[in-house]
Coordinates of C-alpha atoms in Angstrom, one line a residue:
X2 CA -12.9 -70.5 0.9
X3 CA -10.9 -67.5 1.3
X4 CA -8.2 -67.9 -1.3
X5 CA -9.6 -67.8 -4.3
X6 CA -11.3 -64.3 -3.6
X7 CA -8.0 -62.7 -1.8
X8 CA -6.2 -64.2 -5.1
X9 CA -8.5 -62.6 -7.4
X10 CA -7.9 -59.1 -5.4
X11 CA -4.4 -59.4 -5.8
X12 CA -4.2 -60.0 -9.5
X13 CA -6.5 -56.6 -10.3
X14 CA -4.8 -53.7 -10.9
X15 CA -6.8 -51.6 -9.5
X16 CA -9.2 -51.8 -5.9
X17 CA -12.4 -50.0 -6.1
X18 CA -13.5 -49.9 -2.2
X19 CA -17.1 -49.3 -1.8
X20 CA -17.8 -46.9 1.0
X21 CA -21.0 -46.2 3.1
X22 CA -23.0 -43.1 1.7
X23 CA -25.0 -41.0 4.0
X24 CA -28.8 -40.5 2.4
X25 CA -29.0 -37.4 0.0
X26 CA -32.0 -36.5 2.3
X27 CA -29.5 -35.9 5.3
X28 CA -26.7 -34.6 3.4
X29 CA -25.8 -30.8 3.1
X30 CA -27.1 -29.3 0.2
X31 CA -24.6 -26.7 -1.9
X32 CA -25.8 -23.6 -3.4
X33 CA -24.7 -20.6 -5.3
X34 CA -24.1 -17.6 -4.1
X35 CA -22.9 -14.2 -5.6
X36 CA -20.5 -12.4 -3.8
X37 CA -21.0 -8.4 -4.1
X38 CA -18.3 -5.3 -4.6
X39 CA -19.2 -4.1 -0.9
X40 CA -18.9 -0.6 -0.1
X41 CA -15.1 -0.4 1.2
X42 CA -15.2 3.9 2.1
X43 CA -17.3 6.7 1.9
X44 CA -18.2 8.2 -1.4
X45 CA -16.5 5.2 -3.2
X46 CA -18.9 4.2 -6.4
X47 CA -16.6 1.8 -8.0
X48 CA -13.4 0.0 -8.0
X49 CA -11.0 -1.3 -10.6
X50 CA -10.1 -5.1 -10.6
X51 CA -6.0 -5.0 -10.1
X52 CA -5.8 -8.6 -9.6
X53 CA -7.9 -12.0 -9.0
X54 CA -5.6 -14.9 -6.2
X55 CA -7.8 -17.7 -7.1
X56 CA -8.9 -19.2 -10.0
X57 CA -12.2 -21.0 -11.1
X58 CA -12.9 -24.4 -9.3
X59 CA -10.5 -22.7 -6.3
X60 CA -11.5 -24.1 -2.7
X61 CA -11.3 -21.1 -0.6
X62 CA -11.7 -20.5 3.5
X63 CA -13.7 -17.5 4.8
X64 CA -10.8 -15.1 5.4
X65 CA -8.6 -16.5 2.4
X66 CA -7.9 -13.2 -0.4
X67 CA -10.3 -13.1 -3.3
X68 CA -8.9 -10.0 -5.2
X69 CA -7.6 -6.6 -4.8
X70 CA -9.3 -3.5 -6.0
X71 CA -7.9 0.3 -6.5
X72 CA -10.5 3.5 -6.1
X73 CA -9.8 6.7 -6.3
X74 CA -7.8 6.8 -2.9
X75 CA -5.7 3.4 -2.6
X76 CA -5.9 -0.4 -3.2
X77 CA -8.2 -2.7 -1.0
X78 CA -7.8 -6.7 -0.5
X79 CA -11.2 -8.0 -0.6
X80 CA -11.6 -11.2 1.3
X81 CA -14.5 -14.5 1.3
X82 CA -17.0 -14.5 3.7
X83 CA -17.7 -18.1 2.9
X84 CA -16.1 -21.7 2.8
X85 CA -16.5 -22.6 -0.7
X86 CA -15.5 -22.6 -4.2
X87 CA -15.2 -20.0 -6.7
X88 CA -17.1 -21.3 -9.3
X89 CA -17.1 -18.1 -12.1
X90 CA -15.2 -14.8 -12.2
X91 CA -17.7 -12.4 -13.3
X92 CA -15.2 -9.1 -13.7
X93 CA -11.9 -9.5 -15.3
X94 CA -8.8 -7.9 -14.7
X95 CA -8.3 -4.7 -15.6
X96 CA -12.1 -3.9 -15.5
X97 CA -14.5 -1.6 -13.4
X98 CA -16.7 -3.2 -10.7
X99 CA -19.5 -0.8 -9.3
X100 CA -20.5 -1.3 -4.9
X101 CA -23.3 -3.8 -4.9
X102 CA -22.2 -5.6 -8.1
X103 CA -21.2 -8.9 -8.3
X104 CA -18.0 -10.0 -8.3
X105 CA -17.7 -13.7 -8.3
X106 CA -19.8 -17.0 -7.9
X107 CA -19.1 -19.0 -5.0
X108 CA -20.6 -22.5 -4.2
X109 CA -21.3 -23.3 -0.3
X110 CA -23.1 -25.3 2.1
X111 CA -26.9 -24.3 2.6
X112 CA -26.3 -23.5 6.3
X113 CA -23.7 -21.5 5.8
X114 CA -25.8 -18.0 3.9
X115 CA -28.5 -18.2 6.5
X116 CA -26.3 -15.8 9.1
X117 CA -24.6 -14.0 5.9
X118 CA -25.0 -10.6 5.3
X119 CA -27.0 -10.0 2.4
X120 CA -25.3 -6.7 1.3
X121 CA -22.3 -9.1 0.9
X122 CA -24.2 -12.0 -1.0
X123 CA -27.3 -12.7 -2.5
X124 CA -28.4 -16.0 -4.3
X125 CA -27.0 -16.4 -7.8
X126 CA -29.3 -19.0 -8.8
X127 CA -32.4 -20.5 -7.3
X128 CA -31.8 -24.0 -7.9
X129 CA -29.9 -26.2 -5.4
X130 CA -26.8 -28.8 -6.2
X131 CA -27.7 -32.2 -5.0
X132 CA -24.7 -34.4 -3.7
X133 CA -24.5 -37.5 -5.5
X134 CA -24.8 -40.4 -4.2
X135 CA -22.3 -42.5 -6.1
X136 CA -19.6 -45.2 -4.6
X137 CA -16.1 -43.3 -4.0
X138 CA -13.7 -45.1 -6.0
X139 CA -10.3 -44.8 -4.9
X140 CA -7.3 -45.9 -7.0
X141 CA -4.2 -47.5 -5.1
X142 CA -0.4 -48.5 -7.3
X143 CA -0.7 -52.4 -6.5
X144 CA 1.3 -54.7 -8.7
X145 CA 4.4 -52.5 -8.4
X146 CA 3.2 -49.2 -9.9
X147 CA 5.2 -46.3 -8.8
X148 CA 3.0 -43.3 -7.2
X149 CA 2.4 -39.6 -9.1
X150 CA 5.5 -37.8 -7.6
X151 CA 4.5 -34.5 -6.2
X152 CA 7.0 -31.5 -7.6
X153 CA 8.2 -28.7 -5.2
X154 CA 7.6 -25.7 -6.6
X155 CA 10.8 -24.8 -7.2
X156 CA 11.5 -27.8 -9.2
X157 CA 12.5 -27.8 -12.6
X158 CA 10.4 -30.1 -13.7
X159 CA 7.1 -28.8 -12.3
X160 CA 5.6 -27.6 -15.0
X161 CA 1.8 -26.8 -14.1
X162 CA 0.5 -24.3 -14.6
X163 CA -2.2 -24.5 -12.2
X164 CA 0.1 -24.1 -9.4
X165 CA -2.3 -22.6 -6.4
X166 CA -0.8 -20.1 -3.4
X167 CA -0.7 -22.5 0.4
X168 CA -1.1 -19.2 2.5
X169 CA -2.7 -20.7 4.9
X170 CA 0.3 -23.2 5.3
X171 CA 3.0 -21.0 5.1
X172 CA 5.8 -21.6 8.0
X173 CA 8.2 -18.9 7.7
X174 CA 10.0 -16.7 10.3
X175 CA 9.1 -12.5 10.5
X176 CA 12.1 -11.8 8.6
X177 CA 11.2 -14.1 5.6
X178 CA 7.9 -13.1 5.3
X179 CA 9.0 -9.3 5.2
X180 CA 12.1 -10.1 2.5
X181 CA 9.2 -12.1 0.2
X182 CA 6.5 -9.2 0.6
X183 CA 9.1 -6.8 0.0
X184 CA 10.2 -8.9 -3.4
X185 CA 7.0 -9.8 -4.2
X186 CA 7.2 -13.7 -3.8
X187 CA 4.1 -15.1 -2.7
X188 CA 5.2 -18.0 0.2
X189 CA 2.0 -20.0 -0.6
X190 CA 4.0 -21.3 -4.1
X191 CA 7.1 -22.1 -1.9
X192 CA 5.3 -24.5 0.5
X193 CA 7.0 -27.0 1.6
X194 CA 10.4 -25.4 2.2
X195 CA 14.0 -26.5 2.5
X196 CA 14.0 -25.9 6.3
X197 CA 13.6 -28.3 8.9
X198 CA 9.6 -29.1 9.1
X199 CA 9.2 -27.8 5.9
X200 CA 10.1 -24.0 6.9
X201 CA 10.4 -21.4 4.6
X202 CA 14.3 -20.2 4.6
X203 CA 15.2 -17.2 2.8
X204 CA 16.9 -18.7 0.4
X205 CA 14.0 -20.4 -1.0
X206 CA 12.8 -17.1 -1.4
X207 CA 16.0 -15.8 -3.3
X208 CA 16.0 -19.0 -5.6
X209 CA 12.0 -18.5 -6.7
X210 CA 13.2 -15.0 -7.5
X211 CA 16.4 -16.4 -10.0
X212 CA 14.0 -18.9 -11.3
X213 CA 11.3 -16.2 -12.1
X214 CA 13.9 -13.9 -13.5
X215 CA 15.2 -16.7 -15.5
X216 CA 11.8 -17.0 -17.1
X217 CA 11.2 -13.2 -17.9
X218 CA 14.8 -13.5 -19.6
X219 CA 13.6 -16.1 -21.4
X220 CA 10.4 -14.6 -22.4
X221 CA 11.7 -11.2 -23.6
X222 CA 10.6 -10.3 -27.2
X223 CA 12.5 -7.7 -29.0
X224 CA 10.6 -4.1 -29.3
X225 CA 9.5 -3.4 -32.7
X226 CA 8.8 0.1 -33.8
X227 CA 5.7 1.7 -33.6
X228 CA 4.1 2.4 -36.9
X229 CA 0.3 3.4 -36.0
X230 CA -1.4 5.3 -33.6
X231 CA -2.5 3.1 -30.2
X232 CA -5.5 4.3 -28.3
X233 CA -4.8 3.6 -24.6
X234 CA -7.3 3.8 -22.0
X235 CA -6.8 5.8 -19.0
X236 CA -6.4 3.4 -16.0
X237 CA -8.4 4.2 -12.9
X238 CA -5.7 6.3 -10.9
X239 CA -5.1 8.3 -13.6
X240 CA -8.9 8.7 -14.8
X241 CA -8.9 10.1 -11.2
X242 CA -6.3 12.5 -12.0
X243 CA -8.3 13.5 -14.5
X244 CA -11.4 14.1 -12.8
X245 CA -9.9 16.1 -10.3
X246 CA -7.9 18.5 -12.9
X247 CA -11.0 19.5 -14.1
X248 CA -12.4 20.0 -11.1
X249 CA -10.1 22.6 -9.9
X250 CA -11.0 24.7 -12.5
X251 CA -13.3 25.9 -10.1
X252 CA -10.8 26.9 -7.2
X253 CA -9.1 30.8 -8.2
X254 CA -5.7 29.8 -7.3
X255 CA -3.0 32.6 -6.1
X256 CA 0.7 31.9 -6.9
X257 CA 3.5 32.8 -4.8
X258 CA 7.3 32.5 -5.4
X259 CA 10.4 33.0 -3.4
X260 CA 13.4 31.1 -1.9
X261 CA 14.4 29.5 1.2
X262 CA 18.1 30.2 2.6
X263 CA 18.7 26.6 4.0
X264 CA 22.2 27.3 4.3
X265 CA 21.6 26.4 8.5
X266 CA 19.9 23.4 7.9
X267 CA 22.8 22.1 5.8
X268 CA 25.3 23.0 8.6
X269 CA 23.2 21.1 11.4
X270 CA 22.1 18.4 8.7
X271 CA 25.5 16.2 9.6
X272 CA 24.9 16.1 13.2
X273 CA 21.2 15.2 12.9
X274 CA 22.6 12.1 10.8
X275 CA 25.2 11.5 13.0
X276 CA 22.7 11.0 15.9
X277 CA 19.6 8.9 14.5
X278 CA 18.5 6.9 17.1
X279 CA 19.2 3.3 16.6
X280 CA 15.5 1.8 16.8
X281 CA 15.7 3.7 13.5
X282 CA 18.3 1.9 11.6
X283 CA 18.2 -1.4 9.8
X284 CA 19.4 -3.9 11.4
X285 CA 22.5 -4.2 9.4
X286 CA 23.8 -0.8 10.8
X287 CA 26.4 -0.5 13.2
X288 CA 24.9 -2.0 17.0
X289 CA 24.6 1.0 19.8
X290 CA 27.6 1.0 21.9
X291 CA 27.7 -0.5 24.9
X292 CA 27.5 1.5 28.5
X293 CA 29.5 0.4 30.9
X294 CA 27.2 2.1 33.4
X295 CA 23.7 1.0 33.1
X296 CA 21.0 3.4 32.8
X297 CA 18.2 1.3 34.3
X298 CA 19.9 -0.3 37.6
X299 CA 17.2 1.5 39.5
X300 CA 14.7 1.7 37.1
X301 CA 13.6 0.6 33.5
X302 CA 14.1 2.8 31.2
X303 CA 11.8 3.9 28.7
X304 CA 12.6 1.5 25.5
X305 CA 11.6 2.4 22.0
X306 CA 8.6 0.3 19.9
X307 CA 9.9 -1.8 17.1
X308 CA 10.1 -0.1 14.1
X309 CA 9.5 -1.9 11.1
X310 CA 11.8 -1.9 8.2
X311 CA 10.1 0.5 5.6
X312 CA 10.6 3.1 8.4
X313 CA 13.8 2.6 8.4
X314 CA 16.7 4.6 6.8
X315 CA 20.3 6.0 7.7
X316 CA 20.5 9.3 6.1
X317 CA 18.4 12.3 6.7
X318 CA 16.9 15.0 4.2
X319 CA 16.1 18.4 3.8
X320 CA 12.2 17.3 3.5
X321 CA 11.6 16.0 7.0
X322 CA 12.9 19.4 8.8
X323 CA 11.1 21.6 6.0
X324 CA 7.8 19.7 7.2
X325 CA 8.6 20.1 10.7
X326 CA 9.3 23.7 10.3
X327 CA 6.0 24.0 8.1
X328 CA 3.9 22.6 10.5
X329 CA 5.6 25.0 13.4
X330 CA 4.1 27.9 11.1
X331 CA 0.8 26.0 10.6
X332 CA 0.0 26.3 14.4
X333 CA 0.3 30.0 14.7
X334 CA -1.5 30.6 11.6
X335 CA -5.1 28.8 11.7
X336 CA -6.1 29.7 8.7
X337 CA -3.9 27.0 7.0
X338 CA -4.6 24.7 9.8
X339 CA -8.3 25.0 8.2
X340 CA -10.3 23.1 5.4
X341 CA -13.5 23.9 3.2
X342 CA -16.9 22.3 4.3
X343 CA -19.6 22.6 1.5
X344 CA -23.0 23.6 3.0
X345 CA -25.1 20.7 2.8
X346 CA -28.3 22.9 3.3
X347 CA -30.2 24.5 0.7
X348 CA -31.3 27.8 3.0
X349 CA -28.0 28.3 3.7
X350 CA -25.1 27.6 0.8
X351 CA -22.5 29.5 2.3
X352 CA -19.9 26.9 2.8
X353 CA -17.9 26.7 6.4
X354 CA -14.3 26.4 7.5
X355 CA -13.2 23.7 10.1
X356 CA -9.9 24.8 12.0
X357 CA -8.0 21.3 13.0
X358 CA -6.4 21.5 16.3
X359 CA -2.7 20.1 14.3
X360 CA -1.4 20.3 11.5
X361 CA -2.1 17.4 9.1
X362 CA -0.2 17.4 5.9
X363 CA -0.1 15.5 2.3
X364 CA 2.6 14.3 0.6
X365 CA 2.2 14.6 -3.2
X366 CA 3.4 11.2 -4.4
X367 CA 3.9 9.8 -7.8
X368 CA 3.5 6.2 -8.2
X369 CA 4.2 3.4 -10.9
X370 CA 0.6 3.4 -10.6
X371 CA -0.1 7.1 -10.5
X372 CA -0.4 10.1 -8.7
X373 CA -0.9 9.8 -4.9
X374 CA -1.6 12.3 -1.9
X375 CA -1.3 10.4 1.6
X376 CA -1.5 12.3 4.8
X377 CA 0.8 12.5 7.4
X378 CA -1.5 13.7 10.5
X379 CA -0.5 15.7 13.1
X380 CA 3.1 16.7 11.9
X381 CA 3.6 18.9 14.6
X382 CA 3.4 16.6 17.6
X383 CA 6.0 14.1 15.5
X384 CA 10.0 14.8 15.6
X385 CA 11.9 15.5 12.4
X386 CA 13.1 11.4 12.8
X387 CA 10.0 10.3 12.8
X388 CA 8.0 12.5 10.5
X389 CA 11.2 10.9 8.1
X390 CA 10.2 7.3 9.1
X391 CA 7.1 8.9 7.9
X392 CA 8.1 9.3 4.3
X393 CA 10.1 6.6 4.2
X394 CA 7.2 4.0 5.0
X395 CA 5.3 6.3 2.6
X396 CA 7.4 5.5 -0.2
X397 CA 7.5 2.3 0.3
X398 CA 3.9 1.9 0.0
X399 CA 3.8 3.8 -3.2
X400 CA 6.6 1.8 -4.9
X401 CA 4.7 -1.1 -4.9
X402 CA 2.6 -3.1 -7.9
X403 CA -0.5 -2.3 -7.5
X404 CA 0.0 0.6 -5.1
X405 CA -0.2 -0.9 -1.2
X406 CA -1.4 3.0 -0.1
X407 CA -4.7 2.4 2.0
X408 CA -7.4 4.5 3.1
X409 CA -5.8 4.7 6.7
X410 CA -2.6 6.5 5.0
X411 CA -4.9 8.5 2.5
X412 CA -7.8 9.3 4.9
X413 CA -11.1 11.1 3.1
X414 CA -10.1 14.5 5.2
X415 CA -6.7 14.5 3.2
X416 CA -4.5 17.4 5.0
X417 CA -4.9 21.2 4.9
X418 CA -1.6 22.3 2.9
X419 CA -0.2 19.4 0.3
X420 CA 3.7 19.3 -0.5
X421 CA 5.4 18.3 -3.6
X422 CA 8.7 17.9 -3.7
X423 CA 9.7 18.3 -7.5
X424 CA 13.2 19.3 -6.9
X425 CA 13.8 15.2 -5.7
X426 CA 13.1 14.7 -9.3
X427 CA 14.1 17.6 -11.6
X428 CA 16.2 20.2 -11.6
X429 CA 14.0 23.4 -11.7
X430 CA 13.6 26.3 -9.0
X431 CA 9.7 27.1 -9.3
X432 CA 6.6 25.1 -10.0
X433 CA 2.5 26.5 -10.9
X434 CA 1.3 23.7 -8.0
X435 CA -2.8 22.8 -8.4
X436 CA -5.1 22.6 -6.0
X437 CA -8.4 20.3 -6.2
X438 CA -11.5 20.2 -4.6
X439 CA -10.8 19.0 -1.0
X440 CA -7.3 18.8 -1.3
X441 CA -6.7 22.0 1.7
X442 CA -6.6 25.7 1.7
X443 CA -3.2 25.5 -0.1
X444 CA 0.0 23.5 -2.1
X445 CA 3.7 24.4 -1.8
X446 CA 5.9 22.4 -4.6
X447 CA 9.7 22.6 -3.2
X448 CA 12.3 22.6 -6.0
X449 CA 16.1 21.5 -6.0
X450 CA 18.2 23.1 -3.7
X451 CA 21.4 25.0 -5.4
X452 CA 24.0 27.0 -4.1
X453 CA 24.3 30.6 -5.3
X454 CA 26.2 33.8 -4.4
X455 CA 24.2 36.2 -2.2
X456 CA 25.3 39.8 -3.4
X457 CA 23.3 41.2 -0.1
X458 CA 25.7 39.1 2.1
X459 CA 29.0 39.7 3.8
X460 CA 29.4 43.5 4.0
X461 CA 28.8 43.9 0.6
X462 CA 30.9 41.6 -0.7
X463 CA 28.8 38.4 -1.1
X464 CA 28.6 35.2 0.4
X465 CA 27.8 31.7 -1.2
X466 CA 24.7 30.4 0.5
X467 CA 22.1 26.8 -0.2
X468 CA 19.0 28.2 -1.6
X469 CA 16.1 26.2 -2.4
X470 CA 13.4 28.2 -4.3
X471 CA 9.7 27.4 -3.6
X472 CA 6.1 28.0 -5.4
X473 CA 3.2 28.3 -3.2
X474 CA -0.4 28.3 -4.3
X475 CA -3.5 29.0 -2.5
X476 CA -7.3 28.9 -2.3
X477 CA -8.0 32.5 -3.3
X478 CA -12.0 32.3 -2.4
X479 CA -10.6 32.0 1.2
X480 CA -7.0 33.0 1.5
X481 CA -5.8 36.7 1.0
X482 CA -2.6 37.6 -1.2
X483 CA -1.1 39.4 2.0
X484 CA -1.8 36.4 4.5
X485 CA -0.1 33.7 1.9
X486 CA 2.8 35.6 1.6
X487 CA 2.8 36.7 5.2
X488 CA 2.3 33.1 6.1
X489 CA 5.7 31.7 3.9
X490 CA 7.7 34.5 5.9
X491 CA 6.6 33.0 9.0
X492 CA 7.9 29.3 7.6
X493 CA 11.2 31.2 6.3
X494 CA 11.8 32.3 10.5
X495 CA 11.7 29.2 10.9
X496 CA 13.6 27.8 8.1
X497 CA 16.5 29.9 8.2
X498 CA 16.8 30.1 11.8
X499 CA 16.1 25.9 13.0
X500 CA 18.0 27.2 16.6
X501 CA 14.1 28.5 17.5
X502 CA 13.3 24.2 17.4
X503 CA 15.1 24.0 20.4
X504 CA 14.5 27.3 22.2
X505 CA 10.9 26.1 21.5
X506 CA 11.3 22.5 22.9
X507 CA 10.9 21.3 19.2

């Protein structure tokens, strides 16, 4: 009685199974929630969209990266709350999002939002999605019909375009996942890889990046020239710029010119290269020799911390050891260890100083994205190697797309003198430097250093010396004339004569 049924299975091409339902009374109910812009620092209003990772009808994980957003100060990853799916973008790239607006629709389970925090979400709609309670029909190849192949996404022939990022998949080694951040590969496209398990090797990394370069050849349209005028919008970082232009209108500033001999600094410059210590260089640098007596028979001694890559380097500059020095000078004058504190009180408007017990100094830093100014805190306590890891990790940040500075690089306190260092970039000797609203008591842009003959030298006869020429310019409601200039003299002692570092225990 069997046969004929098992003979009638056989000859369909398809099986529809028929699978037990539970009741839509004891099923989990889905509803919409909409997930808000929280607020992500102090005094941050609003944020600009930089970029979306998922995609309408995405399935996300609480944790998983909905979007990145840029404010005044750096670039944020916002992340889900929720297990869900994204159901509607509601702010496009490219666009401004204020704190407590909505950013996106995401569908979940009705027990999830009862312990959710409803600065975060709020319902989007009151109605409630229903499961279905409809037979699951499941299609299986019988009668020889070959299976959907599944591309890798490095192949050729994948062609969708709805290709989604596997991050929480990704099996890669430290190395690989630094070498794709640093290119800009997102892993999740490369899961599975060629290694053993499905491992991501580096060279899957390097072939996704000859692929993609392949397609932007590919895609290249020749320039045409422009005819009519093009109204462009000012993005957010540079809208910020511009807000804080016009706001230092308001700050008298007081210029102050001179030159640096650094003549001594290039003279000690080779050793201090010679000697970088070797948790400093990459990896593909030269390995420390070996000793044939070991330092730790008795006792361990003290090892270095890794130090990742962007900190990295194998050449010093000028820059770390005029910082150094700087922040020698900073310490014995207070005043420029100070900031500006607004009275908040309406009996009292006269505004206070706050002396910091180091010297914290900004870095003015121009960006693909714009004008920066992270802080490097407490520049005195750090040696001239590591205040150059400092700038190196620095400019890494700022060299990505979007910009990868954060809030705890660019901190709201900022530092109390800001450095430019225009001379890295052009080849002029003075600068008019701006200061803004909360950006310290003063600004110092450095220029390219030059060698010149120095008439007052050698007996009368002259003497060919490194000069570096630098424009200082200060907060003239609460810095004298005298103390600025008094103050780069003090920085010069230390400048032209770096033997006080070690007298001084650096």
């Amino acid at each position: 009685m069997l046969v004929r049924p098992l003979r009638r299975l056989l000859g369909r091409p398809l099986a529809i199974s028929y699978f037990h339902t539970t009741p839509t009374s004891w099923a989990s109910r889905k509803v919409i929630q909409k997930f808000k812009l929280a607020d992500i620092g102090e005094g941050i209003t609003e944020c600009e969209i930089i970029k979306w990772s998922v995609k309408p009808q995405s399935t996300i994980q609480a944790f998983d990266r909905l979007c990145e957003v840029q404010s005044d100060k750096a670039s944020v990853e916002i992340t889900s709350p929720f297990d869900g799916v994204v159901t509607e973008l509601l702010v496009k790239e490219g666009e401004i999002a204020k704190v407590g607006a909505g950013l996106c629709l995401i569908e979940v389970d009705e027990e999830v939002i009862e312990d959710a925090d409803q600065g975060v979400a709020e319902p989007a709609k009151p109605s409630v999605i229903e499961p279905q309670d409809k037979p699951v029909v499941e299609t299986s190849p019988l009668g020889g019909a070959s299976a959907t192949r599944r591309f890798h996404p490095l192949d050729p022939q994948n062609t969708s375009e709805a290709r989604t990022s596997n991050a929480d998949r990704v099996f890669a080694a430290p190395s690989v996942r630094y070498f794709a951040r640093q290119k800009g590969v997102d892993l999740g496209l490369l899961v599975p890889g060629s290694g053993k398990g499905g491992r991501i090797e580096k060279r899957d990394v390097e072939a996704a990046l000859a692929n993609a370069s392949q397609d932007e050849t590919a895609q290249i349209i020749p320039a045409t020239e422009q005819r009519e005028d093009v109204v462009v919008e000012l993005g957010r970082t540079r809208y910020g710029m511009w807000k804080a232009m016009t706001k230092s209108l308001e700050i008298p500033h007081f210029g102050y010119s001179t030159t640096l001999d650094i003549t001594a600094l290039h003279d000690i410059l080779p050793a201090l290269n010679a000697h970088i210590p070797y948790h400093y260089l990459p990896s593909t640098s030269s390995p420390p020799p070996i000793q044939s007596i070991n330092p730790s028979a008795l006792y361990p001694a003290p090892s270095h911390p890794a130090v990742p890559e962007s900190h990295q380097y194998t050449r010093l500059t000028y820059l770390p050891i005029l910082l150094k020095t700087l922040s020698k000078a900073m310490i014995e004058w207070p005043l420029f260890r100070s900031s500006i504190t607004p009275s908040s009180s309406v009996e009292s408007p006269k505004p206070t100083l706050t002396i910091r017990p180091t010297a914290d100094i900004s870095i003015a830093l121009s960006t693909p994205t714009g004008l920066y100014t992270p802080t490097i805190p407490r520049a005195n306590t750090l040696s001239i190697y590591s205040l150059s890891a400092q700038l190196r990790h620095l400019s890494y940040l700022g060299r990505q797309t979007p910009c990868a500075l954060t809030p705890k690089e660019m901190p709201k306190r900022g530092g109390t003198i800001t450095v430019s260092n225009v001379g890295a970039i052009g080849a002029g000797d003075f600068a008019s430097p701006v200061l803004v609203p909360g950006g310290g008591v003063a600004i110092v842009a450095i220029g390219r250093a030059k060698w010149v003959w120095d008439v007052d030298r050698g007996d009368g006869q002259g003497e060919r010396r490194l000069k570096v020429g630098v424009s200082w310019s200060g907060d003239h409601r609460v810095v004298e004339g005298a103390e600025l200039a008094a103050f780069v003299e003090c920085w010069r002692g230390y400048v032209e004569a770096p033997q006080r570092l070690i007298g001084e225990g650096v």
